[in-house]
Tab-separated table of C-alpha atoms in Angstrom:
chain	number	residue	atom	x	y	z
A	224	UNK	CA	0.542	0.643	0.028
A	225	UNK	CA	1.339	3.525	-0.693
A	226	UNK	CA	-0.600	6.599	0.765
A	227	UNK	CA	0.219	10.175	-1.053
A	228	UNK	CA	0.687	13.274	1.009
A	229	UNK	CA	-0.184	16.462	-0.866
A	230	UNK	CA	-0.967	19.642	0.280
A	231	UNK	CA	-0.071	23.361	-0.066
A	232	UNK	CA	3.782	23.716	1.043
A	233	UNK	CA	4.231	24.373	4.406
A	234	UNK	CA	1.286	22.484	5.369
A	235	UNK	CA	3.339	19.726	6.899
A	236	UNK	CA	3.564	17.293	4.264
A	237	UNK	CA	6.508	15.947	5.480
A	238	UNK	CA	6.292	16.005	9.007
A	239	UNK	CA	3.634	14.275	9.102
A	240	UNK	CA	4.270	11.733	6.387
A	241	UNK	CA	7.527	10.795	8.250
A	242	UNK	CA	5.035	10.473	11.328
A	243	UNK	CA	2.604	8.725	9.874
A	244	UNK	CA	5.252	5.711	8.000
A	245	UNK	CA	6.337	5.483	11.537
A	246	UNK	CA	3.466	4.658	13.082
A	247	UNK	CA	2.038	2.232	10.484
A	248	UNK	CA	5.694	0.683	9.983
A	249	UNK	CA	6.120	2.111	5.966
A	250	UNK	CA	9.054	3.421	4.528
A	251	UNK	CA	9.083	6.876	3.855
A	252	UNK	CA	9.602	9.271	1.123
A	253	UNK	CA	10.182	12.907	0.874
A	254	UNK	CA	9.564	13.399	-3.550
A	255	UNK	CA	11.277	16.973	-2.719
A	256	UNK	CA	14.637	14.574	-1.093
A	257	UNK	CA	14.042	12.061	-3.814
A	258	UNK	CA	14.282	14.681	-6.704
A	259	UNK	CA	17.466	16.395	-5.697
A	260	UNK	CA	19.120	12.362	-5.614
A	261	UNK	CA	17.608	11.242	-8.841
A	262	UNK	CA	19.132	13.823	-10.416
A	263	UNK	CA	22.336	14.203	-8.494
A	264	UNK	CA	21.263	18.466	-8.128
A	265	UNK	CA	18.702	20.663	-6.229
A	266	UNK	CA	15.522	21.549	-7.086
A	267	UNK	CA	16.089	24.939	-8.527
A	268	UNK	CA	19.228	23.786	-10.437
A	269	UNK	CA	17.125	21.132	-12.105
A	270	UNK	CA	14.102	24.049	-12.660
A	271	UNK	CA	16.579	26.520	-14.061
A	272	UNK	CA	17.060	23.580	-16.414
A	273	UNK	CA	13.877	23.364	-17.821
A	274	UNK	CA	11.763	25.976	-20.277
A	275	UNK	CA	9.268	25.659	-18.024
A	276	UNK	CA	7.526	24.472	-14.272
A	277	UNK	CA	5.462	22.265	-16.371
A	278	UNK	CA	8.677	20.901	-18.081
A	279	UNK	CA	10.226	20.795	-14.508
A	280	UNK	CA	6.718	18.780	-13.516
A	281	UNK	CA	7.430	16.157	-16.263
A	282	UNK	CA	11.134	15.533	-14.719
A	283	UNK	CA	10.122	15.213	-11.410
A	284	UNK	CA	7.286	12.714	-11.827
A	285	UNK	CA	9.961	10.363	-13.516
A	286	UNK	CA	10.714	9.952	-10.034
A	287	UNK	CA	7.220	9.805	-8.652
A	288	UNK	CA	6.602	7.184	-11.205
A	289	UNK	CA	9.855	5.274	-9.901
A	290	UNK	CA	8.676	5.577	-6.002
A	291	UNK	CA	5.058	3.915	-6.906
A	292	UNK	CA	6.695	1.278	-9.205
A	293	UNK	CA	9.300	-0.011	-5.843
A	294	UNK	CA	6.042	-1.642	-5.186
A	295	UNK	CA	6.730	-1.404	-1.001
A	296	UNK	CA	4.327	-0.343	1.891
A	297	UNK	CA	5.201	3.761	2.020
A	298	UNK	CA	4.241	7.205	3.009
A	299	UNK	CA	5.560	9.648	0.413
A	300	UNK	CA	5.280	13.163	0.600
A	301	UNK	CA	4.666	14.824	-2.718
A	302	UNK	CA	4.825	18.636	-3.912
A	303	UNK	CA	1.992	21.073	-3.837
A	304	UNK	CA	1.075	19.809	-7.646
A	305	UNK	CA	0.842	16.361	-6.475
A	306	UNK	CA	-2.861	15.783	-8.054
A	307	UNK	CA	-2.103	17.722	-11.149
A	308	UNK	CA	0.118	17.779	-14.363
A	309	UNK	CA	2.260	15.283	-15.203
A	310	UNK	CA	2.321	13.902	-11.435
A	311	UNK	CA	-1.966	13.240	-11.903
A	312	UNK	CA	-0.858	11.057	-14.870
A	313	UNK	CA	1.492	9.019	-12.769
A	314	UNK	CA	-0.809	8.779	-9.811
A	315	UNK	CA	-3.737	7.513	-12.080
A	316	UNK	CA	-1.750	5.009	-13.885
A	317	UNK	CA	-0.384	3.351	-10.667
A	318	UNK	CA	-3.685	3.846	-8.316
A	319	UNK	CA	-5.533	1.604	-11.448
A	320	UNK	CA	-3.366	-1.176	-10.246
A	321	UNK	CA	-2.353	-1.147	-6.597
A	322	UNK	CA	-2.952	0.222	-3.384
A	323	UNK	CA	-2.310	3.944	-3.347
A	324	UNK	CA	-4.308	6.503	-1.401
A	325	UNK	CA	-3.985	9.964	-2.210
A	326	UNK	CA	-4.232	12.224	0.904
A	327	UNK	CA	-5.196	16.112	0.797
A	328	UNK	CA	-3.671	17.670	4.416
A	329	UNK	CA	-5.171	21.054	4.327
A	330	UNK	CA	-5.145	24.247	7.069
A	331	UNK	CA	-5.306	27.849	7.840
A	332	UNK	CA	-3.448	29.529	5.559
A	333	UNK	CA	-2.684	31.568	8.791
A	334	UNK	CA	-1.098	28.697	10.017
A	335	UNK	CA	0.670	27.436	7.331
A	336	UNK	CA	2.085	31.231	6.898
A	337	UNK	CA	3.852	31.007	10.312
A	338	UNK	CA	5.656	27.622	9.132
A	339	UNK	CA	7.212	29.105	5.818
A	340	UNK	CA	10.132	28.418	5.108
A	341	UNK	CA	13.105	29.621	2.560
A	342	UNK	CA	15.903	28.088	0.809
A	343	UNK	CA	18.561	29.339	-1.619
A	344	UNK	CA	19.476	27.545	-5.021
A	345	UNK	CA	21.650	25.002	-3.616
A	346	UNK	CA	18.433	23.910	-1.473
A	347	UNK	CA	20.457	25.050	1.712
A	348	UNK	CA	18.159	26.417	4.335
A	349	UNK	CA	18.091	30.253	5.008
A	350	UNK	CA	16.120	32.762	7.543
A	351	UNK	CA	14.542	36.077	6.514
A	352	UNK	CA	12.929	38.036	8.806
A	353	UNK	CA	9.330	38.435	8.254
A	354	UNK	CA	7.450	41.745	8.724
A	355	UNK	CA	4.206	42.643	8.198
A	356	UNK	CA	3.426	44.135	4.946
A	357	UNK	CA	6.057	40.378	3.723
A	358	UNK	CA	3.009	38.985	5.832
A	359	UNK	CA	0.536	39.744	3.719
A	360	UNK	CA	2.418	39.359	0.933
A	361	UNK	CA	3.267	35.632	1.581
A	362	UNK	CA	-0.127	35.492	3.092
A	363	UNK	CA	-1.390	36.969	-0.498
A	364	UNK	CA	0.495	34.298	-2.656
A	365	UNK	CA	-0.548	31.321	-0.118
A	366	UNK	CA	-3.919	31.652	-0.896
A	367	UNK	CA	-2.929	32.172	-5.118
A	368	UNK	CA	-1.557	28.914	-4.743
A	369	UNK	CA	-4.447	27.637	-2.759
A	370	UNK	CA	-6.395	28.663	-5.523
A	371	UNK	CA	-4.418	27.527	-7.902
A	372	UNK	CA	-4.124	24.290	-6.651
A	373	UNK	CA	-7.804	23.548	-4.952
A	374	UNK	CA	-9.096	21.720	-7.737
A	375	UNK	CA	-6.330	19.148	-7.750
A	376	UNK	CA	-7.170	18.512	-4.428
A	377	UNK	CA	-10.486	17.474	-4.356
A	378	UNK	CA	-9.052	14.562	-6.639
A	379	UNK	CA	-7.413	13.334	-3.047
A	380	UNK	CA	-9.268	10.359	-1.591
A	381	UNK	CA	-9.034	11.520	1.490
A	382	UNK	CA	-8.790	14.888	3.508
A	383	UNK	CA	-7.662	15.312	6.285
A	384	UNK	CA	-7.907	18.970	8.328
A	385	UNK	CA	-5.299	19.691	10.395
A	386	UNK	CA	-6.330	22.952	11.396
A	387	UNK	CA	-6.105	23.416	16.109
A	388	UNK	CA	-5.004	19.678	16.038
A	389	UNK	CA	-1.776	18.723	17.685
A	390	UNK	CA	0.815	17.451	15.514
A	391	UNK	CA	1.197	13.883	17.754
A	392	UNK	CA	-2.011	13.721	17.189
A	393	UNK	CA	-2.366	13.870	13.669
A	394	UNK	CA	-0.472	10.602	11.864
A	395	UNK	CA	-3.746	8.892	14.672
A	396	UNK	CA	-6.102	11.248	12.945
A	397	UNK	CA	-5.407	10.305	9.662
A	398	UNK	CA	-5.309	6.228	10.342
A	399	UNK	CA	-8.413	6.252	11.857
A	400	UNK	CA	-9.671	8.255	8.878
A	401	UNK	CA	-8.382	5.573	6.889
A	402	UNK	CA	-9.837	2.572	8.240
A	403	UNK	CA	-13.200	3.762	7.473
A	404	UNK	CA	-12.483	2.942	4.015
A	405	UNK	CA	-9.571	0.965	3.656
A	406	UNK	CA	-7.529	-1.709	6.380
A	407	UNK	CA	-4.485	-0.093	7.850
A	408	UNK	CA	-3.215	-0.995	11.303
A	409	UNK	CA	-0.533	0.851	13.356
A	410	UNK	CA	1.532	-0.678	15.830
């Protein structure tokens, strides 16, 4: 079984995915990390080599195809466009033949703003001071990104809203939601 987490940037897919994988004894893969490892360079450098974001997504979807093809119990933390563009085609291809479920992780835009992280072109974390005007701008960008991907998020098999939920409780919340439909157990 493969659980594929989707949602906007900084919603917590990686953090939650690691915790969930540990709780159900699955392997964990962060798609961004796997893309960097596959192409042996930082994501922004890969994006710079492509003529468009769609070109980048096509390259990145090859890595998603590889991960889905492993046929091992896993949790995969996807990208914001995880159920759109070439990622959706890969998802549909594998969904037809295996236990593959997409899970949307959703939170309030203001909570996502509080978790923003920044990286340079070589994927090194950088610190950015966020004053009130930057907060307004970033919040506007988060809302725009969410609206851009909103239709694709509606395709998710499961939708989990994590607003006001303690981080430690989220994996169990996901497991409980999955158990209503599919057979899955925690340790």
